[in-house]
Tab-separated table of C-alpha atoms in Angstrom:
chain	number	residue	atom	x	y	z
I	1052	UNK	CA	3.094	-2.512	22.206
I	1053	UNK	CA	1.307	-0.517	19.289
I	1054	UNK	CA	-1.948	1.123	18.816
I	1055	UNK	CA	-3.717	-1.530	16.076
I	1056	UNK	CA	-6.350	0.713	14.178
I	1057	UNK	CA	-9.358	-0.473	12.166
I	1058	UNK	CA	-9.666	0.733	7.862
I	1059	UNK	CA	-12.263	3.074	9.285
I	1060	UNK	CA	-10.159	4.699	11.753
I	1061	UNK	CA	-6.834	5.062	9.457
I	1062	UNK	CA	-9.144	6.360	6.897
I	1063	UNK	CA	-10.287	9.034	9.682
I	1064	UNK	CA	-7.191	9.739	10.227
I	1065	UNK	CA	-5.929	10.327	7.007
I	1066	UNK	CA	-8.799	12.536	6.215
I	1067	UNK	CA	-8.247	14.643	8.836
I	1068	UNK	CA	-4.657	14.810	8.320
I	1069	UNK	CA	-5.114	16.049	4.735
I	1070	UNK	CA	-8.055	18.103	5.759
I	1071	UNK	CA	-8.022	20.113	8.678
I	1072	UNK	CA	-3.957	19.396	9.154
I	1073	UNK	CA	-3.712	20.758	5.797
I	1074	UNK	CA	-0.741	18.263	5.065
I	1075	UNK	CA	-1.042	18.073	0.872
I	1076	UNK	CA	-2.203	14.684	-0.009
I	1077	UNK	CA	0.697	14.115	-2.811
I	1078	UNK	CA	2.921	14.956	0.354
I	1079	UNK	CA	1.948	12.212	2.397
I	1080	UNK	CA	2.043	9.956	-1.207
I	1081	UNK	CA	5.822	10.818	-1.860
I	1082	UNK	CA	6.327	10.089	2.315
I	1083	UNK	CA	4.973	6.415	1.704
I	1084	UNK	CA	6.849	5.813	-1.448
I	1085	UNK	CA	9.724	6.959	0.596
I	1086	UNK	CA	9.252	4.532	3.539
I	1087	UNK	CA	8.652	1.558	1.276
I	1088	UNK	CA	12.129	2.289	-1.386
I	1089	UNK	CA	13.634	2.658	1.908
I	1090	UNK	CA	12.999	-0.686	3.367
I	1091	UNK	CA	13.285	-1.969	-0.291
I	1092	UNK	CA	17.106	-0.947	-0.210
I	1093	UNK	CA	17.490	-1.737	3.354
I	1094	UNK	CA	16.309	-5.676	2.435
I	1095	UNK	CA	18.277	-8.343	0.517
I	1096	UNK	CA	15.967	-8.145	-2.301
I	1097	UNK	CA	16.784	-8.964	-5.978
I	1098	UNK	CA	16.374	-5.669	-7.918
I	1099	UNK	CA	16.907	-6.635	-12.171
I	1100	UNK	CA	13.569	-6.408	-12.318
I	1101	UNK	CA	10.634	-4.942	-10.423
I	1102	UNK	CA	7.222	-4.750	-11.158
I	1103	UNK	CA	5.191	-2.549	-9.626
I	1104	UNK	CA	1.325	-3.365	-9.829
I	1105	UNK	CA	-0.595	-0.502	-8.999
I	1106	UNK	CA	-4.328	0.008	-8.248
I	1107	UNK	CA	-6.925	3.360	-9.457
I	1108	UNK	CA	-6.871	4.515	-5.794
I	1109	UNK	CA	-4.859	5.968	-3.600
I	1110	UNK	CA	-2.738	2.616	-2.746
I	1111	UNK	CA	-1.863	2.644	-6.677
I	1112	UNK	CA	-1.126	6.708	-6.539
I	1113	UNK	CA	2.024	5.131	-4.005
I	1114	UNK	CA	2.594	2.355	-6.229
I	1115	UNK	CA	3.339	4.759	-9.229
I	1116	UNK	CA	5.482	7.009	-6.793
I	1117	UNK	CA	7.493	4.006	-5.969
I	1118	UNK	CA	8.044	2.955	-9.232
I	1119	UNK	CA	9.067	6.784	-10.129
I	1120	UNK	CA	11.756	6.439	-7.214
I	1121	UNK	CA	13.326	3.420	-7.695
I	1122	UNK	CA	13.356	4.062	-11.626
I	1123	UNK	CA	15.398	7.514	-10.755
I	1124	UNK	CA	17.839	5.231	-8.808
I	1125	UNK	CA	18.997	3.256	-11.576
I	1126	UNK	CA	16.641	0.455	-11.569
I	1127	UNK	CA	14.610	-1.640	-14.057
I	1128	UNK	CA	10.967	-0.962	-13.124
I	1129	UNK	CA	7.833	-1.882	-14.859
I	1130	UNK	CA	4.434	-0.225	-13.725
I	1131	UNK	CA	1.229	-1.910	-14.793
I	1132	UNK	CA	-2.145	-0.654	-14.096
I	1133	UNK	CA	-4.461	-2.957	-12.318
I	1134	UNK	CA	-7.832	-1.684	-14.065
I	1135	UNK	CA	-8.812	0.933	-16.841
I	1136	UNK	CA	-6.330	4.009	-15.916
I	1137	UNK	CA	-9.089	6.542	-17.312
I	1138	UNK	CA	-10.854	5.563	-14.202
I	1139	UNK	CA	-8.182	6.153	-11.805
I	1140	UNK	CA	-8.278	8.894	-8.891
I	1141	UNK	CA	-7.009	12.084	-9.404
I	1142	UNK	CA	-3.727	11.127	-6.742
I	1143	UNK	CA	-3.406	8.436	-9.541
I	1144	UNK	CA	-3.533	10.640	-12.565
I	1145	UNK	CA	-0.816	13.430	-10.679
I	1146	UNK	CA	1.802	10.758	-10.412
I	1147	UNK	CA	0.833	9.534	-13.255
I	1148	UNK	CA	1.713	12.566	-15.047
I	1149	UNK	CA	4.646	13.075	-13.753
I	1150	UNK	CA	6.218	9.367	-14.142
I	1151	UNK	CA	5.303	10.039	-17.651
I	1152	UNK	CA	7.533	13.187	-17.674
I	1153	UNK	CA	10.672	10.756	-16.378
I	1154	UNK	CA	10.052	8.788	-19.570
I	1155	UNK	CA	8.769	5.810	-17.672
I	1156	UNK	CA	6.752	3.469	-20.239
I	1157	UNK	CA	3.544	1.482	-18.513
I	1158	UNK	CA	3.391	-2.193	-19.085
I	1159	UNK	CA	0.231	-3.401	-20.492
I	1160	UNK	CA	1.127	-7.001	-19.344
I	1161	UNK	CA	3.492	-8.067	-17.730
I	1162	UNK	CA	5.028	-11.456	-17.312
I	1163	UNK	CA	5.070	-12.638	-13.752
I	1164	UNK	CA	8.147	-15.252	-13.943
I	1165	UNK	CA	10.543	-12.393	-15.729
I	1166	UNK	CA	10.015	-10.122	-12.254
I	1167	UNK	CA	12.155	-10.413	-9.710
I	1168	UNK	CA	10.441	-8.454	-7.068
I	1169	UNK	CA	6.826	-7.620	-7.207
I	1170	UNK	CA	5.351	-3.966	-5.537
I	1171	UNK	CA	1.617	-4.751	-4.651
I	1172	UNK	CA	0.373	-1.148	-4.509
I	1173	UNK	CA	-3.376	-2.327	-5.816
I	1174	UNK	CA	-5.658	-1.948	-2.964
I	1175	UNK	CA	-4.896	-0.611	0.790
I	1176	UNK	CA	-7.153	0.022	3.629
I	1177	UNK	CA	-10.331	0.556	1.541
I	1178	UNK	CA	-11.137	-2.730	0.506
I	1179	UNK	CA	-14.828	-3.785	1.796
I	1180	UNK	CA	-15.667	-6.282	-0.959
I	1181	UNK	CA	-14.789	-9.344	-2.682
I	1182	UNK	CA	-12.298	-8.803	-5.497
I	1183	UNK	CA	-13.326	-9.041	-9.017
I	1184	UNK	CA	-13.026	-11.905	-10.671
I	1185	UNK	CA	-10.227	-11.321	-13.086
I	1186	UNK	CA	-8.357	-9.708	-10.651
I	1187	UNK	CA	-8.692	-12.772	-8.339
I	1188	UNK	CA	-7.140	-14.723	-10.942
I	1189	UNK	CA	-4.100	-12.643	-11.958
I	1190	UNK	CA	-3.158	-12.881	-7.670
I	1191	UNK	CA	-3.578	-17.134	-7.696
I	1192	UNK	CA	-1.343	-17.059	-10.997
I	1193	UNK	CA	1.240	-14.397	-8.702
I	1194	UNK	CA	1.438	-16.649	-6.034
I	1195	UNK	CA	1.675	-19.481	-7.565
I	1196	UNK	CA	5.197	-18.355	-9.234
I	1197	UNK	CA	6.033	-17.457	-5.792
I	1198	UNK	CA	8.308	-14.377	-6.238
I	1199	UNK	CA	8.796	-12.404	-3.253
I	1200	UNK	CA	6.574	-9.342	-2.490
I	1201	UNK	CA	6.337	-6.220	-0.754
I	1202	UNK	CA	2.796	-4.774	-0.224
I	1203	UNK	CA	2.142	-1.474	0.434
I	1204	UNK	CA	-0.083	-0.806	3.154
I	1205	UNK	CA	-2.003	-3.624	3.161
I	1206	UNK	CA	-1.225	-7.420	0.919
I	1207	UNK	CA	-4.489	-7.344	-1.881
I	1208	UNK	CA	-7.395	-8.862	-0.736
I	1209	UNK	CA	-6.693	-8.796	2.688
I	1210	UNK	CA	-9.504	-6.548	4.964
I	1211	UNK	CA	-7.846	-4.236	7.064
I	1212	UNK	CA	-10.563	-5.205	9.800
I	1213	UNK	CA	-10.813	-8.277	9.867
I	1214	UNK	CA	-8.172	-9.904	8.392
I	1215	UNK	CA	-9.976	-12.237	5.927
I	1216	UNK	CA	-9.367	-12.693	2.755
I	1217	UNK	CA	-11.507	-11.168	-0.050
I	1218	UNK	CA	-11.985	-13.838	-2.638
I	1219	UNK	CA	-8.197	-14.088	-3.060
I	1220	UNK	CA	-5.241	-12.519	-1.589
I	1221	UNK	CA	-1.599	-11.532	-2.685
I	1222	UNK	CA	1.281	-13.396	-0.372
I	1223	UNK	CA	3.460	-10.754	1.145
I	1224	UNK	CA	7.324	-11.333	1.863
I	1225	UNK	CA	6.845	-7.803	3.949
I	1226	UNK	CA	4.215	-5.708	4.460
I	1227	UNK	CA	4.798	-1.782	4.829
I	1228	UNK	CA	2.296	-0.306	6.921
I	1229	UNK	CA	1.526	3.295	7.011
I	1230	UNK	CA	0.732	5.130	10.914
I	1231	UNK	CA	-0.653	1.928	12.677
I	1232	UNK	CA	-0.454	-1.658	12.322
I	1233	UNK	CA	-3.665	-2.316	10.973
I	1234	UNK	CA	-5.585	-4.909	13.114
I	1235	UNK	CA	-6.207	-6.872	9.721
I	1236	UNK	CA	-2.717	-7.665	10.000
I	1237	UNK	CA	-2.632	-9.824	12.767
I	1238	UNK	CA	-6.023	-11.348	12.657
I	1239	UNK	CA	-7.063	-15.183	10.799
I	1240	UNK	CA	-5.194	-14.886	7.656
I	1241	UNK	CA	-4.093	-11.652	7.667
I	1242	UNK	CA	-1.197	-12.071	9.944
I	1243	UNK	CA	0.284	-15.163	7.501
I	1244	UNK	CA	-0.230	-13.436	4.546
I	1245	UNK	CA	1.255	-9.912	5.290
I	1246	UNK	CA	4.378	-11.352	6.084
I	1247	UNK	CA	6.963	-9.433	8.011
I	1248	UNK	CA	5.270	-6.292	9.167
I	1249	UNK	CA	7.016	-2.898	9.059
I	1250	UNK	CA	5.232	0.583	10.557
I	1251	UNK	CA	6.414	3.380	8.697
I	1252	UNK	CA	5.870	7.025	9.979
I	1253	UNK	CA	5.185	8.876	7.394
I	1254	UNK	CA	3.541	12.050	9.614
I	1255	UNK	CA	-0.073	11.750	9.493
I	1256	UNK	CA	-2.098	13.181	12.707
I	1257	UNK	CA	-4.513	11.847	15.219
I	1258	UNK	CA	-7.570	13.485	15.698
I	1259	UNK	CA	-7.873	14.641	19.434
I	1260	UNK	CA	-11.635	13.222	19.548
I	1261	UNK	CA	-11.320	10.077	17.613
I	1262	UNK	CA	-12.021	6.848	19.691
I	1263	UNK	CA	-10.140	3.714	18.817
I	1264	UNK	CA	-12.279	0.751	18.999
I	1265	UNK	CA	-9.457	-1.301	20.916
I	1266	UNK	CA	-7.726	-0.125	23.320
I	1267	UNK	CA	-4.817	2.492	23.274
I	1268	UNK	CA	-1.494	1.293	24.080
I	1269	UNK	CA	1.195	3.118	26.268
I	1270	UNK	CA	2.810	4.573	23.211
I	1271	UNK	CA	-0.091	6.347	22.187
I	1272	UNK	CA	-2.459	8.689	23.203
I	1273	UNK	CA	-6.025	10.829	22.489
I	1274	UNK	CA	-3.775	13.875	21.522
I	1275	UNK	CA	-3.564	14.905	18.604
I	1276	UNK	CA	-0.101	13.897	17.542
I	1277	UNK	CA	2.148	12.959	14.679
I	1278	UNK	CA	2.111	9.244	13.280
């Protein structure tokens, strides 16, 4: 059995992992790209082309990290920004950056039907509203074509809390999951959409006074301790 966690209380978490922890936060961003290209290789997934859709946060700061990794490996990756870039967080702009030095080229568009695997690395844990619009649009036309993806941290659109959907949300094939299973991910439509879940470790800490608001399973504890 494993400790489900609300947004609120991963975000806690990761906060005081980068802060107090001191863990860098483009560590813990090169530790999730790792732990998703890792159960990319591990699955029986059609690589010739991948396209990697990547939000302004910190979700799309692993999305552009993933699409760095796999594109080292060999593989054709497209990256395309999910909102104006000059508005993107600084995690986004670092890995940005250096994607740029690898001689990676963004997509402005990109045609779902010519993918063969999608990365949904546009929003994670943070979501708390309905999703624009546009945005809402582009993710019916996705699944509609129906091509297998992988979301990182959390499917788009999905709330991490509660498990509904935000105006629309992406279909997983597998969701990669960061720390804790998210409780979003097994509540109303969260659980169908996310697909098969996968916890990843990627070595975030537990604050030693943080109170989960379900309750703690045998495999973890208040301590402060490694995720």
């Amino acid at each position: 059995m494993t400790q489900l966690v609300t947004a609120n209380e991963m975000q806690q978490i990761d906060q005081y992992t980068i802060d107090v922890i001191g863990m860098p936060q483009d560590v813990l961003i090169e530790r999730a790209a790792m732990a998703v290209v890792d159960v990319i290789g591990a699955g029986h997934f059609d690589l010739n082309h991948v396209l990697v859709l990547a939000g302004l946060g910190n979700n799309g700061a692993d999305g552009v990290a993933i699409a760095r990794l796999l594109y080292a490996q060999g593989i054709n990756v497209s990256l395309q920004f999910v909102g104006n870039v000059n508005r993107a967080k600084d995690s986004v702009k670092r890995q940005l950056s250096i994607i740029e030095a690898y001689g990676v080229v963004r997509s402005e568009k990109s045609d779902f039907n010519e993918a063969t695997l999608i990365i949904d690395a546009i929003f994670g844990v943070g979501l708390n509203n309905d999703l624009p619009e546009g945005l809402q649009k582009m993710i019916k036309a996705a699944n509609h074509i129906e091509k297998p993806v992988i979301a990182v941290d959390m499917p788009t659109g999905i709330d991490a809390t509660t498990g509904e959907v935000r105006g629309a949300a992406l279909k997983a094939h597998t969701t990669v999951t960061f720390g804790f299973k998210k409780v979003g991910l097994t509540k109303r439509v969260g659980g169908y959409l996310s697909g098969d879940t996968i916890v990843k470790d990627v070595g975030m800490f537990v604050p030693e006074d943080l109170e989960f608001s379900l309750p703690l399973s045998q495999s973890a504890t208040h301590e402060s301790k490694a995720i």
